[in-house]
Tab-separated table of N, CA, C and O in Angstrom:
chain	number	residue	atom	x	y	z
F	1	MET	N	-11.110	-16.064	-23.832
F	1	MET	CA	-10.555	-15.116	-22.904
F	1	MET	C	-9.414	-15.789	-22.139
F	1	MET	O	-9.520	-16.931	-21.709
F	2	ALA	N	-8.319	-15.079	-21.981
F	2	ALA	CA	-7.153	-15.616	-21.300
F	2	ALA	C	-7.363	-15.603	-19.792
F	2	ALA	O	-7.948	-14.670	-19.239
F	3	LYS	N	-6.872	-16.648	-19.145
F	3	LYS	CA	-6.925	-16.682	-17.690
F	3	LYS	C	-5.780	-15.852	-17.156
F	3	LYS	O	-4.680	-15.871	-17.677
F	4	TYR	N	-6.066	-15.118	-16.090
F	4	TYR	CA	-5.081	-14.226	-15.507
F	4	TYR	C	-4.815	-14.656	-14.078
F	4	TYR	O	-5.729	-14.804	-13.275
F	5	SER	N	-3.554	-14.862	-13.778
F	5	SER	CA	-3.165	-15.213	-12.426
F	5	SER	C	-2.347	-14.058	-11.857
F	5	SER	O	-1.267	-13.751	-12.370
F	6	PRO	N	-2.865	-13.387	-10.836
F	6	PRO	CA	-2.165	-12.210	-10.322
F	6	PRO	C	-0.789	-12.551	-9.751
F	6	PRO	O	-0.618	-13.565	-9.085
F	7	THR	N	0.166	-11.694	-10.039
F	7	THR	CA	1.517	-11.854	-9.518
F	7	THR	C	1.584	-11.181	-8.146
F	7	THR	O	0.678	-10.429	-7.770
F	8	PRO	N	2.662	-11.408	-7.403
F	8	PRO	CA	2.788	-10.751	-6.095
F	8	PRO	C	2.681	-9.225	-6.180
F	8	PRO	O	2.024	-8.606	-5.345
F	9	ILE	N	3.287	-8.623	-7.189
F	9	ILE	CA	3.215	-7.162	-7.289
F	9	ILE	C	1.801	-6.702	-7.632
F	9	ILE	O	1.359	-5.638	-7.187
F	10	ASP	N	1.057	-7.515	-8.391
F	10	ASP	CA	-0.347	-7.194	-8.661
F	10	ASP	C	-1.143	-7.173	-7.360
F	10	ASP	O	-1.961	-6.279	-7.139
F	11	ARG	N	-0.902	-8.169	-6.501
F	11	ARG	CA	-1.607	-8.227	-5.221
F	11	ARG	C	-1.228	-7.048	-4.328
F	11	ARG	O	-2.065	-6.496	-3.615
F	12	THR	N	0.051	-6.635	-4.385
F	12	THR	CA	0.491	-5.496	-3.581
F	12	THR	C	-0.240	-4.235	-4.001
F	12	THR	O	-0.826	-3.528	-3.167
F	13	PHE	N	-0.215	-3.922	-5.300
F	13	PHE	CA	-0.870	-2.705	-5.769
F	13	PHE	C	-2.386	-2.767	-5.564
F	13	PHE	O	-3.018	-1.758	-5.238
F	14	SER	N	-2.964	-3.928	-5.717
F	14	SER	CA	-4.398	-4.075	-5.481
F	14	SER	C	-4.734	-3.804	-4.021
F	14	SER	O	-5.700	-3.093	-3.715
F	15	ALA	N	-3.930	-4.350	-3.125
F	15	ALA	CA	-4.161	-4.127	-1.691
F	15	ALA	C	-4.000	-2.655	-1.336
F	15	ALA	O	-4.769	-2.105	-0.545
F	16	LEU	N	-3.021	-1.997	-1.939
F	16	LEU	CA	-2.757	-0.589	-1.640
F	16	LEU	C	-3.776	0.361	-2.263
F	16	LEU	O	-3.820	1.539	-1.917
F	17	SER	N	-4.595	-0.136	-3.166
F	17	SER	CA	-5.558	0.732	-3.848
F	17	SER	C	-6.722	1.141	-2.947
F	17	SER	O	-7.422	2.093	-3.248
F	18	ASP	N	-6.901	0.460	-1.830
F	18	ASP	CA	-8.026	0.764	-0.948
F	18	ASP	C	-7.593	1.684	0.195
F	18	ASP	O	-6.624	1.393	0.894
F	19	PRO	N	-8.305	2.803	0.410
F	19	PRO	CA	-7.909	3.744	1.455
F	19	PRO	C	-7.956	3.163	2.868
F	19	PRO	O	-7.134	3.517	3.716
F	20	THR	N	-8.891	2.262	3.133
F	20	THR	CA	-8.957	1.645	4.457
F	20	THR	C	-7.718	0.809	4.720
F	20	THR	O	-7.129	0.868	5.808
F	21	ARG	N	-7.279	0.062	3.716
F	21	ARG	CA	-6.079	-0.765	3.896
F	21	ARG	C	-4.838	0.103	4.054
F	21	ARG	O	-3.947	-0.207	4.849
F	22	ARG	N	-4.768	1.209	3.318
F	22	ARG	CA	-3.627	2.123	3.500
F	22	ARG	C	-3.635	2.706	4.909
F	22	ARG	O	-2.589	2.852	5.543
F	23	HIS	N	-4.824	3.015	5.417
F	23	HIS	CA	-4.954	3.545	6.780
F	23	HIS	C	-4.472	2.505	7.805
F	23	HIS	O	-3.778	2.849	8.766
F	24	ILE	N	-4.823	1.265	7.582
F	24	ILE	CA	-4.369	0.179	8.465
F	24	ILE	C	-2.848	0.120	8.468
F	24	ILE	O	-2.213	0.016	9.530
F	25	LEU	N	-2.241	0.200	7.297
F	25	LEU	CA	-0.781	0.137	7.204
F	25	LEU	C	-0.127	1.321	7.917
F	25	LEU	O	0.902	1.157	8.581
F	26	LEU	N	-0.720	2.502	7.803
F	26	LEU	CA	-0.188	3.675	8.505
F	26	LEU	C	-0.259	3.482	10.020
F	26	LEU	O	0.680	3.838	10.739
F	27	HIS	N	-1.360	2.918	10.501
F	27	HIS	CA	-1.488	2.638	11.936
F	27	HIS	C	-0.412	1.655	12.392
F	27	HIS	O	0.173	1.816	13.460
F	28	LEU	N	-0.170	0.640	11.570
F	28	LEU	CA	0.823	-0.366	11.943
F	28	LEU	C	2.243	0.180	11.878
F	28	LEU	O	3.115	-0.279	12.611
F	29	GLU	N	2.463	1.146	11.005
F	29	GLU	CA	3.782	1.772	10.950
F	29	GLU	C	4.029	2.549	12.243
F	29	GLU	O	5.112	2.478	12.823
F	30	ALA	N	3.010	3.274	12.693
F	30	ALA	CA	3.144	4.086	13.899
F	30	ALA	C	3.144	3.244	15.168
F	30	ALA	O	3.833	3.577	16.134
F	31	GLN	N	2.362	2.157	15.155
F	31	GLN	CA	2.223	1.315	16.343
F	31	GLN	C	2.293	-0.161	15.950
F	31	GLN	O	1.262	-0.815	15.803
F	32	PRO	N	3.490	-0.691	15.764
F	32	PRO	CA	3.622	-2.092	15.367
F	32	PRO	C	2.997	-3.042	16.390
F	32	PRO	O	3.024	-2.782	17.589
F	33	GLY	N	2.417	-4.103	15.893
F	33	GLY	CA	1.894	-5.152	16.759
F	33	GLY	C	0.535	-4.876	17.363
F	33	GLY	O	0.158	-5.513	18.349
F	34	LEU	N	-0.234	-3.957	16.773
F	34	LEU	CA	-1.577	-3.706	17.283
F	34	LEU	C	-2.431	-4.965	17.148
F	34	LEU	O	-2.254	-5.757	16.222
F	35	SER	N	-3.360	-5.107	18.064
F	35	SER	CA	-4.290	-6.228	17.961
F	35	SER	C	-5.351	-5.900	16.927
F	35	SER	O	-5.543	-4.735	16.556
F	36	VAL	N	-6.050	-6.913	16.483
F	36	VAL	CA	-7.123	-6.725	15.506
F	36	VAL	C	-8.168	-5.768	16.071
F	36	VAL	O	-8.648	-4.866	15.377
F	37	THR	N	-8.511	-5.926	17.337
F	37	THR	CA	-9.494	-5.050	17.980
F	37	THR	C	-9.006	-3.609	18.011
F	37	THR	O	-9.772	-2.679	17.737
F	38	GLU	N	-7.735	-3.390	18.318
F	38	GLU	CA	-7.172	-2.041	18.351
F	38	GLU	C	-7.175	-1.404	16.960
F	38	GLU	O	-7.377	-0.198	16.829
F	39	LEU	N	-6.944	-2.213	15.932
F	39	LEU	CA	-6.985	-1.699	14.564
F	39	LEU	C	-8.400	-1.304	14.148
F	39	LEU	O	-8.601	-0.329	13.435
F	40	ALA	N	-9.385	-2.060	14.586
F	40	ALA	CA	-10.771	-1.819	14.193
F	40	ALA	C	-11.334	-0.561	14.839
F	40	ALA	O	-12.132	0.154	14.227
F	41	ARG	N	-10.919	-0.258	16.052
F	41	ARG	CA	-11.516	0.833	16.827
F	41	ARG	C	-11.525	2.174	16.098
F	41	ARG	O	-12.598	2.762	15.908
F	42	PRO	N	-10.384	2.721	15.639
F	42	PRO	CA	-10.443	4.049	15.005
F	42	PRO	C	-11.094	4.045	13.616
F	42	PRO	O	-11.457	5.099	13.103
F	43	LEU	N	-11.230	2.887	13.027
F	43	LEU	CA	-11.809	2.801	11.682
F	43	LEU	C	-13.320	2.659	11.694
F	43	LEU	O	-13.955	2.673	10.649
F	44	SER	N	-13.896	2.487	12.864
F	44	SER	CA	-15.344	2.266	12.987
F	44	SER	C	-15.798	1.092	12.127
F	44	SER	O	-16.853	1.138	11.500
F	45	LEU	N	-14.961	0.073	12.074
F	45	LEU	CA	-15.298	-1.146	11.331
F	45	LEU	C	-15.678	-2.245	12.299
F	45	LEU	O	-15.129	-2.333	13.401
F	46	LYS	N	-16.579	-3.090	11.874
F	46	LYS	CA	-16.864	-4.299	12.644
F	46	LYS	C	-15.775	-5.306	12.317
F	46	LYS	O	-15.130	-5.238	11.261
F	47	LEU	N	-15.542	-6.218	13.225
F	47	LEU	CA	-14.446	-7.175	13.051
F	47	LEU	C	-14.513	-7.969	11.750
F	47	LEU	O	-13.480	-8.140	11.102
F	48	PRO	N	-15.677	-8.454	11.307
F	48	PRO	CA	-15.688	-9.194	10.029
F	48	PRO	C	-15.205	-8.342	8.849
F	48	PRO	O	-14.487	-8.831	7.980
F	49	GLY	N	-15.587	-7.065	8.830
F	49	GLY	CA	-15.135	-6.177	7.756
F	49	GLY	C	-13.643	-5.954	7.808
F	49	GLY	O	-12.957	-5.970	6.778
F	50	LEU	N	-13.119	-5.737	9.016
F	50	LEU	CA	-11.677	-5.550	9.171
F	50	LEU	C	-10.934	-6.810	8.762
F	50	LEU	O	-9.886	-6.731	8.105
F	51	MET	N	-11.463	-7.968	9.127
F	51	MET	CA	-10.788	-9.222	8.800
F	51	MET	C	-10.659	-9.408	7.293
F	51	MET	O	-9.647	-9.926	6.808
F	52	LYS	N	-11.638	-8.956	6.533
F	52	LYS	CA	-11.554	-9.047	5.065
F	52	LYS	C	-10.399	-8.190	4.555
F	52	LYS	O	-9.631	-8.615	3.690
F	53	HIS	N	-10.263	-6.987	5.114
F	53	HIS	CA	-9.150	-6.121	4.723
F	53	HIS	C	-7.816	-6.749	5.121
F	53	HIS	O	-6.856	-6.728	4.345
F	54	LEU	N	-7.756	-7.313	6.315
F	54	LEU	CA	-6.514	-7.941	6.774
F	54	LEU	C	-6.161	-9.154	5.911
F	54	LEU	O	-4.980	-9.403	5.646
F	55	ASP	N	-7.168	-9.894	5.464
F	55	ASP	CA	-6.913	-11.040	4.579
F	55	ASP	C	-6.280	-10.591	3.262
F	55	ASP	O	-5.354	-11.226	2.760
F	56	VAL	N	-6.775	-9.483	2.707
F	56	VAL	CA	-6.206	-8.957	1.457
F	56	VAL	C	-4.761	-8.517	1.689
F	56	VAL	O	-3.864	-8.819	0.887
F	57	LEU	N	-4.514	-7.811	2.792
F	57	LEU	CA	-3.151	-7.361	3.104
F	57	LEU	C	-2.219	-8.542	3.343
F	57	LEU	O	-1.065	-8.532	2.896
F	58	ALA	N	-2.709	-9.563	4.019
F	58	ALA	CA	-1.885	-10.758	4.271
F	58	ALA	C	-1.609	-11.500	2.975
F	58	ALA	O	-0.491	-11.975	2.743
F	59	ASP	N	-2.611	-11.607	2.107
F	59	ASP	CA	-2.438	-12.275	0.815
F	59	ASP	C	-1.382	-11.568	-0.028
F	59	ASP	O	-0.636	-12.202	-0.761
F	60	ALA	N	-1.303	-10.248	0.105
F	60	ALA	CA	-0.300	-9.467	-0.623
F	60	ALA	C	1.056	-9.514	0.075
F	60	ALA	O	2.043	-9.011	-0.463
F	61	GLY	N	1.097	-10.097	1.266
F	61	GLY	CA	2.356	-10.186	2.007
F	61	GLY	C	2.717	-8.904	2.744
F	61	GLY	O	3.829	-8.755	3.227
F	62	LEU	N	1.764	-7.971	2.840
F	62	LEU	CA	2.040	-6.676	3.468
F	62	LEU	C	1.950	-6.712	4.989
F	62	LEU	O	2.449	-5.808	5.656
F	63	ILE	N	1.290	-7.734	5.535
F	63	ILE	CA	1.212	-7.891	6.984
F	63	ILE	C	1.421	-9.352	7.357
F	63	ILE	O	1.266	-10.252	6.515
F	64	THR	N	1.767	-9.551	8.614
F	64	THR	CA	1.769	-10.883	9.209
F	64	THR	C	0.941	-10.803	10.478
F	64	THR	O	0.825	-9.743	11.092
F	65	ARG	N	0.354	-11.922	10.837
F	65	ARG	CA	-0.458	-11.983	12.056
F	65	ARG	C	0.103	-13.074	12.952
F	65	ARG	O	0.481	-14.141	12.476
F	66	THR	N	0.149	-12.773	14.240
F	66	THR	CA	0.572	-13.773	15.222
F	66	THR	C	-0.486	-13.846	16.312
F	66	THR	O	-1.064	-12.821	16.696
F	67	LYS	N	-0.725	-15.047	16.790
F	67	LYS	CA	-1.747	-15.237	17.808
F	67	LYS	C	-1.091	-15.648	19.108
F	67	LYS	O	-0.303	-16.597	19.159
F	68	THR	N	-1.417	-14.919	20.161
F	68	THR	CA	-0.954	-15.244	21.507
F	68	THR	C	-2.198	-15.357	22.379
F	68	THR	O	-2.850	-14.346	22.663
F	69	GLY	N	-2.527	-16.568	22.746
F	69	GLY	CA	-3.777	-16.781	23.475
F	69	GLY	C	-4.948	-16.443	22.585
F	69	GLY	O	-5.107	-16.994	21.506
F	70	ARG	N	-5.754	-15.482	23.021
F	70	ARG	CA	-6.920	-15.069	22.234
F	70	ARG	C	-6.665	-13.796	21.434
F	70	ARG	O	-7.536	-13.331	20.713
F	71	THR	N	-5.468	-13.238	21.563
F	71	THR	CA	-5.148	-11.969	20.919
F	71	THR	C	-4.351	-12.193	19.643
F	71	THR	O	-3.331	-12.877	19.652
F	72	VAL	N	-4.812	-11.592	18.554
F	72	VAL	CA	-4.100	-11.645	17.280
F	72	VAL	C	-3.433	-10.288	17.063
F	72	VAL	O	-4.107	-9.255	17.029
F	73	SER	N	-2.101	-10.294	16.966
F	73	SER	CA	-1.335	-9.078	16.717
F	73	SER	C	-0.977	-9.010	15.243
F	73	SER	O	-0.719	-10.024	14.604
F	74	VAL	N	-0.934	-7.791	14.722
F	74	VAL	CA	-0.677	-7.580	13.302
F	74	VAL	C	0.599	-6.754	13.159
F	74	VAL	O	0.802	-5.777	13.876
F	75	HIS	N	1.464	-7.172	12.233
F	75	HIS	CA	2.743	-6.502	11.999
F	75	HIS	C	2.921	-6.232	10.513
F	75	HIS	O	2.475	-7.012	9.673
F	76	LEU	N	3.594	-5.124	10.207
F	76	LEU	CA	3.922	-4.800	8.820
F	76	LEU	C	4.981	-5.751	8.290
F	76	LEU	O	5.863	-6.189	9.024
F	77	SER	N	4.909	-6.012	7.024
F	77	SER	CA	5.945	-6.738	6.309
F	77	SER	C	6.352	-5.858	5.136
F	77	SER	O	5.553	-5.609	4.237
F	78	VAL	N	7.579	-5.362	5.141
F	78	VAL	CA	7.959	-4.308	4.197
F	78	VAL	C	8.445	-4.798	2.834
F	78	VAL	O	8.496	-4.015	1.891
F	79	GLU	N	8.782	-6.053	2.696
F	79	GLU	CA	9.362	-6.528	1.437
F	79	GLU	C	8.487	-6.262	0.216
F	79	GLU	O	8.985	-5.791	-0.804
F	80	PRO	N	7.169	-6.529	0.269
F	80	PRO	CA	6.348	-6.213	-0.907
F	80	PRO	C	6.358	-4.726	-1.255
F	80	PRO	O	6.281	-4.354	-2.429
F	81	MET	N	6.468	-3.869	-0.251
F	81	MET	CA	6.549	-2.427	-0.507
F	81	MET	C	7.853	-2.091	-1.225
F	81	MET	O	7.858	-1.261	-2.130
F	82	ARG	N	8.940	-2.718	-0.816
F	82	ARG	CA	10.228	-2.488	-1.491
F	82	ARG	C	10.138	-2.874	-2.959
F	82	ARG	O	10.609	-2.152	-3.829
F	83	GLU	N	9.535	-4.028	-3.217
F	83	GLU	CA	9.393	-4.491	-4.597
F	83	GLU	C	8.537	-3.526	-5.411
F	83	GLU	O	8.851	-3.238	-6.569
F	84	ALA	N	7.474	-2.996	-4.796
F	84	ALA	CA	6.620	-2.034	-5.497
F	84	ALA	C	7.392	-0.744	-5.779
F	84	ALA	O	7.278	-0.171	-6.869
F	85	MET	N	8.187	-0.291	-4.827
F	85	MET	CA	8.983	0.926	-5.025
F	85	MET	C	10.018	0.725	-6.125
F	85	MET	O	10.247	1.620	-6.944
F	86	GLU	N	10.645	-0.435	-6.179
F	86	GLU	CA	11.611	-0.724	-7.239
F	86	GLU	C	10.921	-0.696	-8.603
F	86	GLU	O	11.460	-0.172	-9.569
F	87	TRP	N	9.717	-1.242	-8.660
F	87	TRP	CA	8.963	-1.237	-9.912
F	87	TRP	C	8.644	0.198	-10.324
F	87	TRP	O	8.802	0.574	-11.493
F	88	LEU	N	8.191	1.017	-9.381
F	88	LEU	CA	7.868	2.414	-9.667
F	88	LEU	C	9.101	3.211	-10.080
F	88	LEU	O	9.020	4.065	-10.966
F	89	LYS	N	10.236	2.927	-9.479
F	89	LYS	CA	11.465	3.658	-9.802
F	89	LYS	C	11.885	3.443	-11.253
F	89	LYS	O	12.478	4.325	-11.858
F	90	ARG	N	11.564	2.271	-11.801
F	90	ARG	CA	11.891	2.027	-13.212
F	90	ARG	C	11.177	3.005	-14.130
F	90	ARG	O	11.654	3.322	-15.208
F	91	TYR	N	10.025	3.503	-13.706
F	91	TYR	CA	9.224	4.402	-14.529
F	91	TYR	C	9.341	5.860	-14.088
F	91	TYR	O	8.745	6.729	-14.699
F	92	GLU	N	10.119	6.109	-13.058
F	92	GLU	CA	10.257	7.459	-12.525
F	92	GLU	C	10.750	8.441	-13.580
F	92	GLU	O	10.294	9.573	-13.652
F	93	ARG	N	11.660	8.002	-14.417
F	93	ARG	CA	12.201	8.903	-15.435
F	93	ARG	C	11.115	9.426	-16.364
F	93	ARG	O	11.183	10.542	-16.858
F	94	LEU	N	10.073	8.645	-16.593
F	94	LEU	CA	8.989	9.070	-17.477
F	94	LEU	C	8.259	10.278	-16.918
F	94	LEU	O	8.000	11.240	-17.631
F	95	TRP	N	7.909	10.236	-15.635
F	95	TRP	CA	7.198	11.390	-15.091
F	95	TRP	C	8.143	12.520	-14.725
F	95	TRP	O	7.760	13.675	-14.740
F	96	THR	N	9.417	12.208	-14.447
F	96	THR	CA	10.384	13.262	-14.161
F	96	THR	C	10.598	14.126	-15.394
F	96	THR	O	10.617	15.358	-15.306
F	97	VAL	N	10.730	13.494	-16.550
F	97	VAL	CA	10.899	14.234	-17.797
F	97	VAL	C	9.668	15.099	-18.052
F	97	VAL	O	9.780	16.277	-18.407
F	98	SER	N	8.483	14.542	-17.849
F	98	SER	CA	7.251	15.306	-18.059
F	98	SER	C	7.159	16.482	-17.098
F	98	SER	O	6.751	17.577	-17.484
F	99	LEU	N	7.536	16.267	-15.843
F	99	LEU	CA	7.497	17.358	-14.871
F	99	LEU	C	8.518	18.439	-15.220
F	99	LEU	O	8.245	19.633	-15.075
F	100	ASP	N	9.695	18.021	-15.679
F	100	ASP	CA	10.711	19.004	-16.092
F	100	ASP	C	10.188	19.860	-17.243
F	100	ASP	O	10.396	21.077	-17.267
F	101	ARG	N	9.505	19.241	-18.191
F	101	ARG	CA	8.918	19.986	-19.314
F	101	ARG	C	7.851	20.963	-18.824
F	101	ARG	O	7.768	22.099	-19.294
F	102	LEU	N	7.045	20.518	-17.884
F	102	LEU	CA	5.992	21.363	-17.340
F	102	LEU	C	6.588	22.578	-16.622
F	102	LEU	O	6.121	23.703	-16.797
F	103	VAL	N	7.643	22.363	-15.849
F	103	VAL	CA	8.320	23.468	-15.157
F	103	VAL	C	8.889	24.446	-16.172
F	103	VAL	O	8.734	25.671	-16.033
F	104	ALA	N	9.538	23.919	-17.198
F	104	ALA	CA	10.113	24.792	-18.234
F	104	ALA	C	9.023	25.608	-18.919
F	104	ALA	O	9.191	26.807	-19.173
F	105	LEU	N	7.902	24.983	-19.192
F	105	LEU	CA	6.788	25.678	-19.829
F	105	LEU	C	6.227	26.764	-18.912
F	105	LEU	O	5.950	27.881	-19.351
F	106	ALA	N	6.080	26.450	-17.640
F	106	ALA	CA	5.567	27.431	-16.670
F	106	ALA	C	6.521	28.607	-16.538
F	106	ALA	O	6.089	29.765	-16.470
F	107	GLU	N	7.812	28.320	-16.504
F	107	GLU	CA	8.806	29.395	-16.402
F	107	GLU	C	8.802	30.253	-17.658
F	107	GLU	O	8.989	31.456	-17.589
F	108	GLN	N	8.577	29.638	-18.798
F	108	GLN	CA	8.522	30.358	-20.058
F	108	GLN	C	7.320	31.318	-20.095
F	108	GLN	O	7.410	32.438	-20.564
F	109	ASP	N	6.183	30.869	-19.525
F	109	ASP	CA	4.986	31.705	-19.479
F	109	ASP	C	5.144	32.874	-18.513
F	109	ASP	O	4.497	33.907	-18.677
F	110	ASP	N	5.999	32.732	-17.502
F	110	ASP	CA	6.218	33.804	-16.526
F	110	ASP	C	7.065	34.930	-17.070
F	110	ASP	O	7.052	36.038	-16.550
F	111	LYS	N	7.820	34.681	-18.134
F	111	LYS	CA	8.701	35.715	-18.706
F	111	LYS	C	7.862	36.708	-19.494
F	111	LYS	O	6.974	36.331	-20.246
F	112	PRO	N	8.185	38.032	-19.325
F	112	PRO	CA	7.417	39.051	-20.059
F	112	PRO	C	7.719	39.088	-21.528
F	112	PRO	O	8.516	38.569	-22.116
């Protein structure tokens, strides 16, 4: 069996596959620099569970954490998202063509 070493884009998509992590990113988009405690509150997560999610996001490069005294603030890092969007755009034509065909077929069925 071949050994597999995940690439940065693999880590990005893996991190984004979890709804809790996507929710965290949405919170950080709306309110940059939230503390770990502030992030945990609306998710009804205990801190150890949240920290595991934050570790995955940090490993993917999607967040950065800074510590000031006893408070850890979390910030979005957008570069991995840009790279993921560029990757998706390369394949956009594939689903655009399929959607165009579907629209044409639907319009054809609507004609008497």
